[in-house]
Short mmCIF file of C-alpha atoms in Angstrom, two decimals:
data_model
loop_
_atom_site.label_atom_id
_atom_site.label_comp_id
_atom_site.label_asym_id
_atom_site.label_seq_id
_atom_site.Cartn_x
_atom_site.Cartn_y
_atom_site.Cartn_z
CA MET J 1 -30.77 6.92 7.11
CA CYS J 2 -26.97 7.24 6.86
CA MET J 3 -25.00 8.18 9.97
CA VAL J 4 -21.95 10.42 10.25
CA PRO J 5 -19.20 8.30 11.83
CA LYS J 6 -16.88 9.34 14.60
CA LEU J 7 -13.18 8.60 14.37
CA GLU J 8 -13.62 5.67 16.75
CA ASP J 9 -16.23 4.21 14.37
CA ILE J 10 -13.80 4.43 11.45
CA ILE J 11 -11.07 2.76 13.51
CA ALA J 12 -13.45 -0.03 14.54
CA PHE J 13 -14.52 -0.49 10.92
CA LEU J 14 -10.90 -0.75 9.76
CA GLU J 15 -10.25 -3.25 12.53
CA ARG J 16 -12.90 -5.49 11.00
CA ILE J 17 -11.32 -5.26 7.55
CA ALA J 18 -7.66 -5.40 8.54
CA PRO J 19 -7.19 -6.43 12.19
CA THR J 20 -4.11 -4.88 13.76
CA ALA J 21 -3.32 -8.30 15.24
CA THR J 22 -2.29 -9.42 11.73
CA ALA J 23 0.38 -6.71 11.48
CA GLU J 24 4.08 -7.46 11.85
CA ASP J 25 5.41 -7.18 15.40
CA TRP J 26 7.61 -4.19 14.51
CA ASP J 27 4.76 -2.25 12.91
CA ASN J 28 2.59 0.54 14.35
CA PRO J 29 -0.76 0.67 12.52
CA GLY J 30 -3.90 2.33 13.85
CA LEU J 31 -4.50 5.73 15.42
CA GLN J 32 -1.49 8.04 15.14
CA VAL J 33 -3.06 11.42 15.95
CA GLY J 34 -6.62 12.43 16.80
CA ASP J 35 -9.65 12.56 19.06
CA PRO J 36 -11.71 9.33 18.87
CA SER J 37 -14.93 11.30 19.48
CA GLN J 38 -14.37 13.60 16.46
CA GLU J 39 -16.95 13.34 13.65
CA ILE J 40 -15.43 12.39 10.29
CA ARG J 41 -17.29 13.48 7.17
CA ARG J 42 -14.43 13.14 4.69
CA ILE J 43 -11.35 10.87 4.51
CA LEU J 44 -8.24 11.59 2.46
CA MET J 45 -6.36 8.45 1.41
CA THR J 46 -2.60 8.92 1.10
CA LEU J 47 0.37 6.57 1.06
CA ASP J 48 2.50 8.72 3.38
CA PRO J 49 1.27 10.92 6.25
CA THR J 50 3.31 13.98 5.24
CA ILE J 51 2.72 17.59 6.16
CA GLU J 52 1.59 18.11 2.54
CA ALA J 53 -1.04 15.40 3.05
CA VAL J 54 -2.35 17.14 6.16
CA GLN J 55 -2.48 20.47 4.31
CA GLU J 56 -4.33 18.80 1.43
CA ALA J 57 -6.81 17.31 3.88
CA ARG J 58 -7.39 20.76 5.38
CA ASN J 59 -7.96 22.23 1.91
CA ARG J 60 -10.52 19.51 1.17
CA ASP J 61 -12.18 19.82 4.57
CA ALA J 62 -11.25 16.21 5.36
CA GLY J 63 -11.12 15.35 9.05
CA LEU J 64 -9.04 12.21 8.61
CA VAL J 65 -5.87 11.33 6.75
CA LEU J 66 -5.87 7.56 6.27
CA SER J 67 -2.33 6.56 5.32
CA HIS J 68 -0.69 3.27 4.50
CA HIS J 69 2.60 4.06 6.22
CA PRO J 70 2.53 4.92 9.94
CA LEU J 71 3.49 8.40 11.08
CA ILE J 72 4.89 7.41 14.47
CA PHE J 73 7.42 4.75 13.67
CA PRO J 74 9.59 3.76 15.42
CA SER J 75 8.71 4.98 18.91
CA LEU J 76 9.40 8.66 19.49
CA SER J 77 11.73 10.01 22.14
CA SER J 78 10.98 13.68 21.43
CA LEU J 79 8.80 15.99 19.32
CA ASN J 80 10.22 18.94 17.38
CA ARG J 81 7.71 20.94 15.35
CA GLU J 82 10.47 21.81 12.87
CA LEU J 83 11.33 18.17 12.08
CA PRO J 84 9.24 15.18 10.98
CA PRO J 85 7.16 13.66 12.37
CA GLY J 86 6.81 16.49 14.90
CA ASP J 87 5.89 18.98 12.17
CA VAL J 88 3.13 16.69 10.89
CA ILE J 89 1.77 16.05 14.39
CA TYR J 90 1.76 19.77 15.16
CA GLU J 91 0.02 20.65 11.87
CA ALA J 92 -2.56 17.87 12.32
CA CYS J 93 -3.40 18.90 15.88
CA LYS J 94 -3.57 22.59 14.94
CA SER J 95 -5.91 21.82 12.03
CA GLY J 96 -8.06 19.30 13.89
CA ILE J 97 -7.15 16.50 11.48
CA ALA J 98 -6.76 12.92 12.62
CA ILE J 99 -4.22 10.48 11.19
CA VAL J 100 -4.75 6.71 11.08
CA SER J 101 -2.62 4.13 9.30
CA ALA J 102 -3.28 0.65 7.93
CA HIS J 103 0.11 -0.84 7.11
CA THR J 104 1.27 -4.48 7.23
CA ASN J 105 -2.14 -5.50 8.55
CA LEU J 106 -3.55 -4.24 5.24
CA ASP J 107 -0.74 -5.94 3.32
CA MET J 108 -1.61 -9.30 4.87
CA VAL J 109 -5.40 -9.57 4.72
CA GLN J 110 -7.73 -10.60 1.93
CA GLY J 111 -8.89 -7.56 -0.01
CA GLY J 112 -5.83 -5.56 1.03
CA ILE J 113 -2.81 -4.16 -0.80
CA ASN J 114 -1.52 -7.39 -2.32
CA ASP J 115 -4.95 -8.58 -3.40
CA MET J 116 -5.45 -5.20 -5.07
CA LEU J 117 -2.20 -5.72 -6.99
CA ALA J 118 -3.15 -9.27 -7.98
CA SER J 119 -6.49 -8.00 -9.24
CA LEU J 120 -4.86 -5.10 -11.10
CA PHE J 121 -2.50 -7.52 -12.85
CA ARG J 122 -5.46 -9.87 -13.54
CA LEU J 123 -3.89 -12.88 -11.88
CA ALA J 124 -6.13 -15.93 -11.90
CA GLY J 125 -6.23 -18.22 -8.87
CA ALA J 126 -4.20 -15.80 -6.75
CA GLU J 127 -3.06 -17.24 -3.41
CA VAL J 128 -0.92 -16.03 -0.54
CA LEU J 129 2.80 -16.09 -1.29
CA LYS J 130 4.12 -16.18 2.30
CA LYS J 131 1.41 -17.43 4.63
CA ALA J 132 1.09 -16.02 8.12
CA GLU J 133 1.50 -18.57 10.88
CA GLY J 134 -1.72 -20.50 11.43
CA ALA J 135 -3.61 -18.74 8.60
CA ALA J 136 -4.19 -20.13 5.12
CA ASP J 137 -5.61 -16.97 3.55
CA THR J 138 -3.53 -14.30 5.30
CA GLY J 139 0.06 -13.36 4.59
CA LEU J 140 2.51 -11.37 2.55
CA GLY J 141 2.36 -11.18 -1.25
CA ARG J 142 0.24 -13.03 -3.78
CA ILE J 143 1.00 -15.44 -6.61
CA GLY J 144 -1.21 -16.37 -9.55
CA ASP J 145 -1.36 -16.90 -13.30
CA LEU J 146 -1.85 -14.59 -16.25
CA GLN J 147 -4.71 -15.55 -18.54
CA GLU J 148 -2.16 -16.07 -21.31
CA SER J 149 1.60 -16.31 -21.25
CA MET J 150 3.50 -13.43 -22.82
CA PRO J 151 7.09 -12.39 -23.55
CA LEU J 152 8.81 -10.70 -20.62
CA PRO J 153 9.22 -7.35 -22.46
CA HIS J 154 5.46 -7.26 -23.13
CA PHE J 155 4.70 -8.00 -19.50
CA THR J 156 7.15 -5.31 -18.38
CA GLU J 157 5.43 -2.71 -20.56
CA ARG J 158 2.10 -3.78 -19.12
CA ILE J 159 3.37 -3.26 -15.57
CA LYS J 160 4.69 0.19 -16.45
CA THR J 161 1.33 1.17 -17.93
CA LEU J 162 -0.73 -0.17 -15.01
CA LEU J 163 1.44 1.50 -12.37
CA GLY J 164 2.08 4.74 -14.28
CA LEU J 165 5.82 4.26 -14.69
CA GLU J 166 8.33 5.31 -17.31
CA PHE J 167 11.05 2.97 -16.06
CA VAL J 168 11.49 -0.16 -13.97
CA ARG J 169 14.61 -1.97 -12.78
CA MET J 170 15.00 -5.59 -13.81
CA SER J 171 17.09 -8.66 -13.10
CA GLY J 172 17.05 -12.28 -14.20
CA GLY J 173 14.71 -12.98 -17.06
CA GLY J 174 15.94 -16.42 -18.02
CA ARG J 175 12.47 -17.50 -19.18
CA GLU J 176 11.25 -16.43 -22.59
CA ARG J 177 7.58 -16.21 -21.64
CA ILE J 178 5.85 -15.13 -18.44
CA LYS J 179 2.83 -16.96 -17.04
CA ARG J 180 3.06 -17.33 -13.25
CA VAL J 181 3.46 -14.00 -11.44
CA ALA J 182 4.27 -13.17 -7.81
CA VAL J 183 3.54 -9.68 -6.47
CA VAL J 184 4.58 -8.01 -3.22
CA GLY J 185 3.61 -4.39 -2.62
CA GLY J 186 6.37 -2.24 -1.13
CA SER J 187 9.54 -4.09 -0.20
CA GLY J 188 9.61 -7.76 -1.24
CA GLY J 189 13.07 -8.56 -2.57
CA SER J 190 13.65 -10.98 0.31
CA LEU J 191 10.94 -13.25 -1.12
CA VAL J 192 12.81 -14.05 -4.35
CA SER J 193 13.63 -17.62 -3.33
CA LEU J 194 10.12 -18.32 -2.07
CA ALA J 195 8.55 -16.95 -5.25
CA PHE J 196 10.84 -19.17 -7.31
CA ALA J 197 10.01 -22.22 -5.17
CA MET J 198 6.31 -21.60 -5.77
CA GLY J 199 6.84 -21.59 -9.52
CA ALA J 200 6.90 -17.88 -10.29
CA ASP J 201 8.31 -16.82 -13.64
CA VAL J 202 8.59 -13.25 -12.35
CA LEU J 203 8.36 -11.35 -9.05
CA VAL J 204 7.08 -7.77 -9.15
CA THR J 205 7.94 -5.71 -6.06
CA GLY J 206 9.99 -2.73 -4.86
CA ASP J 207 13.14 -1.93 -2.88
CA VAL J 208 15.12 -4.72 -4.56
CA GLY J 209 18.64 -5.01 -3.18
CA HIS J 210 21.82 -6.01 -4.99
CA HIS J 211 21.86 -9.52 -3.53
CA ASP J 212 18.16 -10.03 -4.29
CA ALA J 213 18.91 -9.26 -7.94
CA LEU J 214 21.86 -11.64 -7.98
CA ARG J 215 19.74 -14.40 -6.48
CA ALA J 216 17.01 -13.96 -9.10
CA GLU J 217 19.61 -13.97 -11.87
CA ARG J 218 21.15 -17.17 -10.53
CA LEU J 219 17.75 -18.86 -10.26
CA GLY J 220 16.75 -17.80 -13.76
CA MET J 221 13.62 -15.99 -12.55
CA ALA J 222 12.71 -12.51 -13.73
CA LEU J 223 12.60 -9.79 -11.09
CA ILE J 224 10.94 -6.42 -11.68
CA ASP J 225 11.57 -3.57 -9.25
CA ALA J 226 8.71 -1.15 -9.85
CA GLY J 227 9.55 0.86 -6.74
CA HIS J 228 8.16 0.92 -3.22
CA PHE J 229 5.98 3.95 -3.91
CA HIS J 230 4.37 2.79 -7.15
CA THR J 231 3.69 -0.81 -6.11
CA GLU J 232 1.74 0.50 -3.11
CA LYS J 233 0.26 3.80 -4.32
CA LYS J 234 -1.98 2.33 -7.01
CA ALA J 235 -3.06 -0.56 -4.78
CA PHE J 236 -3.85 1.79 -1.87
CA SER J 237 -5.97 3.94 -4.17
CA LEU J 238 -7.90 0.85 -5.25
CA PHE J 239 -8.38 -0.02 -1.59
CA GLY J 240 -9.71 3.50 -1.05
CA ASP J 241 -12.39 2.84 -3.67
CA ARG J 242 -13.28 -0.43 -1.92
CA LEU J 243 -13.37 1.27 1.48
CA ARG J 244 -15.78 3.90 0.14
CA ASP J 245 -18.20 1.22 -1.05
CA LEU J 246 -17.92 -0.75 2.21
CA LEU J 247 -18.60 2.30 4.38
CA ILE J 248 -21.61 3.33 2.30
CA GLY J 249 -22.88 -0.24 2.38
CA ASP J 250 -22.61 -0.22 6.17
CA GLY J 251 -24.73 2.92 6.41
CA TRP J 252 -22.04 5.52 7.06
CA ASP J 253 -22.28 9.00 5.53
CA VAL J 254 -18.62 9.74 4.80
CA ALA J 255 -16.72 10.66 1.63
CA VAL J 256 -13.48 8.84 0.77
CA GLU J 257 -11.07 10.57 -1.62
CA ASN J 258 -7.74 9.37 -3.01
CA TRP J 259 -4.96 11.96 -3.20
CA GLN J 260 -3.76 11.30 -6.72
CA GLU J 261 -1.25 14.16 -6.74
CA GLU J 262 0.95 12.58 -4.07
CA SER J 263 4.47 12.20 -5.48
CA ASN J 264 7.24 9.67 -5.13
CA PRO J 265 9.95 11.02 -2.78
CA LEU J 266 12.58 9.31 -4.95
CA LYS J 267 13.29 11.01 -8.28
CA TRP J 268 15.53 10.17 -11.23
CA GLY J 269 18.52 12.53 -11.48
#
């Protein structure tokens, strides 16, 4: 017989999958808003814990918004219901909706954001790009090989299709064919040199800065900026599917739904 979990059960379950101890020191994953004793029958997965996400959860009768990005970050000095995150906190409390985040802890662990990207791109033999201290299988980013090498333009089109993009930003591209691929969900431009040192022909990430692009160009390695939102949104949705299966397999009666209509806050002018 399946059991309806409480919020504290969901938090404990997430702790098993992506321990908060693996998160970066500056991060704030875990419970953001909510009553640990509240029963949770439906979870809405969303990249950002916006007021729109809370309203969508209310419309779907979801008791929990599970976001990738934390709501309370950095530490708050005041709450104003007319400004974020105060407006989100107020709306969540008023509607009885909890908010929990799984951020860099989910980026780091096996089966998390970066493994989802590596799987989506069909990278064989994927391994951790930047290993966490004292852990061989935990860390930021992944690097692996395509089944067959391909021209960079073909690979770029493939990335656009997989992530639902019309455009990407690019730099470098000194190699005619792409075989070894590094991926970092979110912001990974700082790992250009490491990706190159580990033999990557291309790094796919988001939030690429000017100097990151120059470094890739100088090294002769391709760099694809697919955006912070899109490199994490698709992967987080795939994690939502995995979470649903894991919860059901553990005997919990709870629905997990991905909010596909969530939009990128950055638009082309």
